[in-house]
Amino acid sequence: MAYAYDDQNIFAKILRGEIPNDTVLETEHTLAFRDIQPKAPVHVLVIPRGAYVNADHFANTASDAELADFQRVIGRICTGEGLCPDGEGGAGYRLISNAGTHGVQEVPHYHVHILGGRNMGRMVDSD
Ligand code: 5GP
């Protein structure tokens, strides 16, 4: 499977430090920063540092270290933002990852949205 990665996408530029971002957490393989147009009181984007287009590209080709690091960052963000519905005050959150045309993906660098701080409503519009 050939994945074409556009290294001029906005998140590639953020990773290269060409445009600023509001970083929440960074690790060897992963960067998390606040969405520039937040859709909820908490809206954090988690991206791998590697050149992956979307979730299936990442899941199919990233190293175990990259995959594990990415998941750990999601956990740390949910904890750090007080979102975990674990009996300690967090009320939950939603993870979203859009891919391709039907997923209406805007930025072609893999990212997971972490949304919380309010009731996120039903998962998908039915119409
Ligand atoms: P997608 O539709 O690709 O899943 O989501 C892309 C997200 O990236 C959108 O929520 C949009 O607000 C966010 N975004 C686009 N450009 C920038 C930017 O320059 N900085 C930040 N922090 N977020 C951006």
PDB file of C-alpha atoms and ligand atoms in Angstrom:
ATOM      1  CA  MET A   1       0.000   0.000   0.000  1.00  0.00           C
ATOM      2  CA  ALA A   2       1.491   3.326  -1.076  1.00  0.00           C
ATOM      3  CA  TYR A   3       0.737   6.303   1.122  1.00  0.00           C
ATOM      4  CA  ALA A   4       1.641   9.711  -0.315  1.00  0.00           C
ATOM      5  CA  TYR A   5       2.664  12.107   2.451  1.00  0.00           C
ATOM      6  CA  ASP A   6       2.606  15.851   1.742  1.00  0.00           C
ATOM      7  CA  ASP A   7       5.408  17.367   3.806  1.00  0.00           C
ATOM      8  CA  GLN A   8       3.959  20.859   3.272  1.00  0.00           C
ATOM      9  CA  ASN A   9       0.876  20.136   5.417  1.00  0.00           C
ATOM     10  CA  ILE A  10       0.328  22.410   8.400  1.00  0.00           C
ATOM     11  CA  PHE A  11       1.215  19.804  11.035  1.00  0.00           C
ATOM     12  CA  ALA A  12       4.482  18.972   9.263  1.00  0.00           C
ATOM     13  CA  LYS A  13       5.291  22.677   9.496  1.00  0.00           C
ATOM     14  CA  ILE A  14       4.415  22.680  13.202  1.00  0.00           C
ATOM     15  CA  LEU A  15       6.703  19.658  13.747  1.00  0.00           C
ATOM     16  CA  ARG A  16       9.559  21.469  11.961  1.00  0.00           C
ATOM     17  CA  GLY A  17       8.981  24.552  14.137  1.00  0.00           C
ATOM     18  CA  GLU A  18       8.030  26.679  11.134  1.00  0.00           C
ATOM     19  CA  ILE A  19       4.766  27.788  12.733  1.00  0.00           C
ATOM     20  CA  PRO A  20       4.000  28.070  16.444  1.00  0.00           C
ATOM     21  CA  ASN A  21       1.749  25.828  18.484  1.00  0.00           C
ATOM     22  CA  ASP A  22       0.376  25.665  22.009  1.00  0.00           C
ATOM     23  CA  THR A  23       2.132  22.497  23.158  1.00  0.00           C
ATOM     24  CA  VAL A  24       0.525  20.404  25.885  1.00  0.00           C
ATOM     25  CA  LEU A  25       3.005  17.506  25.879  1.00  0.00           C
ATOM     26  CA  GLU A  26       5.894  16.309  23.759  1.00  0.00           C
ATOM     27  CA  THR A  27       7.801  13.041  23.768  1.00  0.00           C
ATOM     28  CA  GLU A  28      10.355  11.331  21.554  1.00  0.00           C
ATOM     29  CA  HIS A  29       7.753  10.194  19.014  1.00  0.00           C
ATOM     30  CA  THR A  30       4.663  12.299  19.702  1.00  0.00           C
ATOM     31  CA  LEU A  31       3.478  15.909  20.010  1.00  0.00           C
ATOM     32  CA  ALA A  32       0.238  17.119  21.589  1.00  0.00           C
ATOM     33  CA  PHE A  33      -0.997  20.693  21.173  1.00  0.00           C
ATOM     34  CA  ARG A  34      -4.221  22.674  21.420  1.00  0.00           C
ATOM     35  CA  ASP A  35      -6.463  22.983  18.364  1.00  0.00           C
ATOM     36  CA  ILE A  36      -6.443  26.491  16.917  1.00  0.00           C
ATOM     37  CA  GLN A  37     -10.257  26.415  16.568  1.00  0.00           C
ATOM     38  CA  PRO A  38     -11.384  24.468  19.638  1.00  0.00           C
ATOM     39  CA  LYS A  39     -14.735  22.688  19.389  1.00  0.00           C
ATOM     40  CA  ALA A  40     -14.914  22.078  23.153  1.00  0.00           C
ATOM     41  CA  PRO A  41     -13.372  23.523  26.341  1.00  0.00           C
ATOM     42  CA  VAL A  42     -10.630  20.892  25.943  1.00  0.00           C
ATOM     43  CA  HIS A  43      -9.553  20.246  22.354  1.00  0.00           C
ATOM     44  CA  VAL A  44      -6.086  18.735  22.045  1.00  0.00           C
ATOM     45  CA  LEU A  45      -4.553  17.255  18.894  1.00  0.00           C
ATOM     46  CA  VAL A  46      -2.134  14.349  19.274  1.00  0.00           C
ATOM     47  CA  ILE A  47       0.208  13.686  16.340  1.00  0.00           C
ATOM     48  CA  PRO A  48       3.137  11.354  15.713  1.00  0.00           C
ATOM     49  CA  ARG A  49       6.421  13.021  14.756  1.00  0.00           C
ATOM     50  CA  GLY A  50       6.737  10.547  11.887  1.00  0.00           C
ATOM     51  CA  ALA A  51       5.320  11.176   8.406  1.00  0.00           C
ATOM     52  CA  TYR A  52       2.019   9.281   8.592  1.00  0.00           C
ATOM     53  CA  VAL A  53      -1.082  10.327   6.691  1.00  0.00           C
ATOM     54  CA  ASN A  54      -3.815   8.779   8.814  1.00  0.00           C
ATOM     55  CA  ALA A  55      -4.715   6.139  11.400  1.00  0.00           C
ATOM     56  CA  ASP A  56      -4.411   3.128   9.105  1.00  0.00           C
ATOM     57  CA  HIS A  57      -1.061   4.297   7.722  1.00  0.00           C
ATOM     58  CA  PHE A  58       0.221   4.714  11.284  1.00  0.00           C
ATOM     59  CA  ALA A  59      -1.239   1.445  12.578  1.00  0.00           C
ATOM     60  CA  ASN A  60       0.070  -0.538   9.613  1.00  0.00           C
ATOM     61  CA  THR A  61       3.582   0.848   9.367  1.00  0.00           C
ATOM     62  CA  ALA A  62       4.754   2.630  12.537  1.00  0.00           C
ATOM     63  CA  SER A  63       7.168   0.964  14.938  1.00  0.00           C
ATOM     64  CA  ASP A  64       5.983  -0.558  18.198  1.00  0.00           C
ATOM     65  CA  ALA A  65       7.784   2.250  20.026  1.00  0.00           C
ATOM     66  CA  GLU A  66       5.912   4.922  18.074  1.00  0.00           C
ATOM     67  CA  LEU A  67       2.570   3.162  18.552  1.00  0.00           C
ATOM     68  CA  ALA A  68       3.070   2.706  22.274  1.00  0.00           C
ATOM     69  CA  ASP A  69       4.304   6.254  22.783  1.00  0.00           C
ATOM     70  CA  PHE A  70       1.291   7.680  20.939  1.00  0.00           C
ATOM     71  CA  GLN A  71      -1.178   5.741  23.079  1.00  0.00           C
ATOM     72  CA  ARG A  72       0.643   6.727  26.285  1.00  0.00           C
ATOM     73  CA  VAL A  73       0.464  10.390  25.312  1.00  0.00           C
ATOM     74  CA  ILE A  74      -3.304  10.105  24.827  1.00  0.00           C
ATOM     75  CA  GLY A  75      -3.554   8.634  28.310  1.00  0.00           C
ATOM     76  CA  ARG A  76      -1.382  11.329  29.822  1.00  0.00           C
ATOM     77  CA  ILE A  77      -3.405  14.107  28.155  1.00  0.00           C
ATOM     78  CA  CYS A  78      -6.711  12.670  29.364  1.00  0.00           C
ATOM     79  CA  THR A  79      -5.288  12.431  32.861  1.00  0.00           C
ATOM     80  CA  GLY A  80      -3.619  15.832  32.784  1.00  0.00           C
ATOM     81  CA  GLU A  81      -6.712  17.601  31.473  1.00  0.00           C
ATOM     82  CA  GLY A  82      -8.876  15.995  34.159  1.00  0.00           C
ATOM     83  CA  LEU A  83     -11.056  14.137  31.676  1.00  0.00           C
ATOM     84  CA  CYS A  84     -10.794  10.518  32.845  1.00  0.00           C
ATOM     85  CA  PRO A  85     -14.178   9.175  34.016  1.00  0.00           C
ATOM     86  CA  ASP A  86     -12.453   7.208  36.750  1.00  0.00           C
ATOM     87  CA  GLY A  87     -14.303   8.392  39.821  1.00  0.00           C
ATOM     88  CA  GLU A  88     -11.884  11.248  40.501  1.00  0.00           C
ATOM     89  CA  GLY A  89     -13.907  14.047  38.943  1.00  0.00           C
ATOM     90  CA  GLY A  90     -13.438  13.609  35.217  1.00  0.00           C
ATOM     91  CA  ALA A  91     -16.605  13.415  33.145  1.00  0.00           C
ATOM     92  CA  GLY A  92     -15.211  11.749  30.043  1.00  0.00           C
ATOM     93  CA  TYR A  93     -14.112  12.748  26.581  1.00  0.00           C
ATOM     94  CA  ARG A  94     -14.277  11.788  22.913  1.00  0.00           C
ATOM     95  CA  LEU A  95     -11.454  10.675  20.631  1.00  0.00           C
ATOM     96  CA  ILE A  96     -11.879  11.373  16.916  1.00  0.00           C
ATOM     97  CA  SER A  97      -9.580  10.637  14.005  1.00  0.00           C
ATOM     98  CA  ASN A  98     -10.758  11.677  10.562  1.00  0.00           C
ATOM     99  CA  ALA A  99      -9.304   9.965   7.489  1.00  0.00           C
ATOM    100  CA  GLY A 100      -9.666  10.683   3.810  1.00  0.00           C
ATOM    101  CA  THR A 101     -12.669  11.992   1.925  1.00  0.00           C
ATOM    102  CA  HIS A 102     -15.460  10.240   3.796  1.00  0.00           C
ATOM    103  CA  GLY A 103     -13.799  11.035   7.111  1.00  0.00           C
ATOM    104  CA  VAL A 104     -13.572  14.683   6.022  1.00  0.00           C
ATOM    105  CA  GLN A 105      -9.913  14.933   6.986  1.00  0.00           C
ATOM    106  CA  GLU A 106      -8.608  18.478   6.656  1.00  0.00           C
ATOM    107  CA  VAL A 107      -4.940  18.064   7.555  1.00  0.00           C
ATOM    108  CA  PRO A 108      -3.194  15.051   5.944  1.00  0.00           C
ATOM    109  CA  HIS A 109      -0.950  14.199   8.885  1.00  0.00           C
ATOM    110  CA  TYR A 110      -2.329  11.588  11.284  1.00  0.00           C
ATOM    111  CA  HIS A 111      -3.929  13.123  14.352  1.00  0.00           C
ATOM    112  CA  VAL A 112      -6.329  12.223  17.108  1.00  0.00           C
ATOM    113  CA  HIS A 113      -8.624  14.881  18.508  1.00  0.00           C
ATOM    114  CA  ILE A 114      -9.205  14.707  22.272  1.00  0.00           C
ATOM    115  CA  LEU A 115     -12.398  16.598  23.052  1.00  0.00           C
ATOM    116  CA  GLY A 116     -13.901  17.175  26.464  1.00  0.00           C
ATOM    117  CA  GLY A 117     -15.034  19.616  29.091  1.00  0.00           C
ATOM    118  CA  ARG A 118     -18.651  19.436  27.958  1.00  0.00           C
ATOM    119  CA  ASN A 119     -21.170  16.818  26.855  1.00  0.00           C
ATOM    120  CA  MET A 120     -20.087  16.021  23.290  1.00  0.00           C
ATOM    121  CA  GLY A 121     -23.540  14.959  22.113  1.00  0.00           C
ATOM    122  CA  ARG A 122     -24.299  11.973  19.942  1.00  0.00           C
ATOM    123  CA  MET A 123     -21.464  10.420  18.016  1.00  0.00           C
ATOM    124  CA  VAL A 124     -22.492  11.033  14.392  1.00  0.00           C
ATOM    125  CA  ASP A 125     -25.295  12.987  12.773  1.00  0.00           C
ATOM    126  CA  SER A 126     -27.738  10.505  11.315  1.00  0.00           C
ATOM    127  CA  ASP A 127     -28.622  12.612   8.275  1.00  0.00           C
TER     128      ASP A 127
HETATM  129  P1  5GP B   1      -9.229  17.274  10.686  1.00  0.00           P
HETATM  130  O1  5GP B   1     -10.452  17.842  10.040  1.00  0.00           O
HETATM  131  O2  5GP B   1      -8.096  17.106   9.698  1.00  0.00           O
HETATM  132  O3  5GP B   1      -9.494  16.047  11.497  1.00  0.00           O
HETATM  133  O4  5GP B   1      -8.793  18.341  11.767  1.00  0.00           O
HETATM  134  C1  5GP B   1      -7.792  19.297  11.589  1.00  0.00           C
HETATM  135  C2  5GP B   1      -7.773  20.181  12.797  1.00  0.00           C
HETATM  136  O5  5GP B   1      -6.599  20.962  12.752  1.00  0.00           O
HETATM  137  C3  5GP B   1      -8.958  21.174  12.876  1.00  0.00           C
HETATM  138  O6  5GP B   1      -9.668  20.957  14.095  1.00  0.00           O
HETATM  139  C4  5GP B   1      -8.286  22.543  12.829  1.00  0.00           C
HETATM  140  O7  5GP B   1      -8.905  23.489  13.673  1.00  0.00           O
HETATM  141  C5  5GP B   1      -6.860  22.238  13.271  1.00  0.00           C
HETATM  142  N1  5GP B   1      -5.869  23.124  12.738  1.00  0.00           N
HETATM  143  C6  5GP B   1      -5.731  23.535  11.444  1.00  0.00           C
HETATM  144  N2  5GP B   1      -4.681  24.343  11.308  1.00  0.00           N
HETATM  145  C7  5GP B   1      -4.117  24.460  12.548  1.00  0.00           C
HETATM  146  C8  5GP B   1      -3.002  25.184  13.043  1.00  0.00           C
HETATM  147  O8  5GP B   1      -2.292  25.867  12.342  1.00  0.00           O
HETATM  148  N3  5GP B   1      -2.738  25.046  14.381  1.00  0.00           N
HETATM  149  C9  5GP B   1      -3.504  24.275  15.196  1.00  0.00           C
HETATM  150  N4  5GP B   1      -3.147  24.213  16.481  1.00  0.00           N
HETATM  151  N5  5GP B   1      -4.569  23.581  14.758  1.00  0.00           N
HETATM  152  C10 5GP B   1      -4.876  23.686  13.442  1.00  0.00           C
END
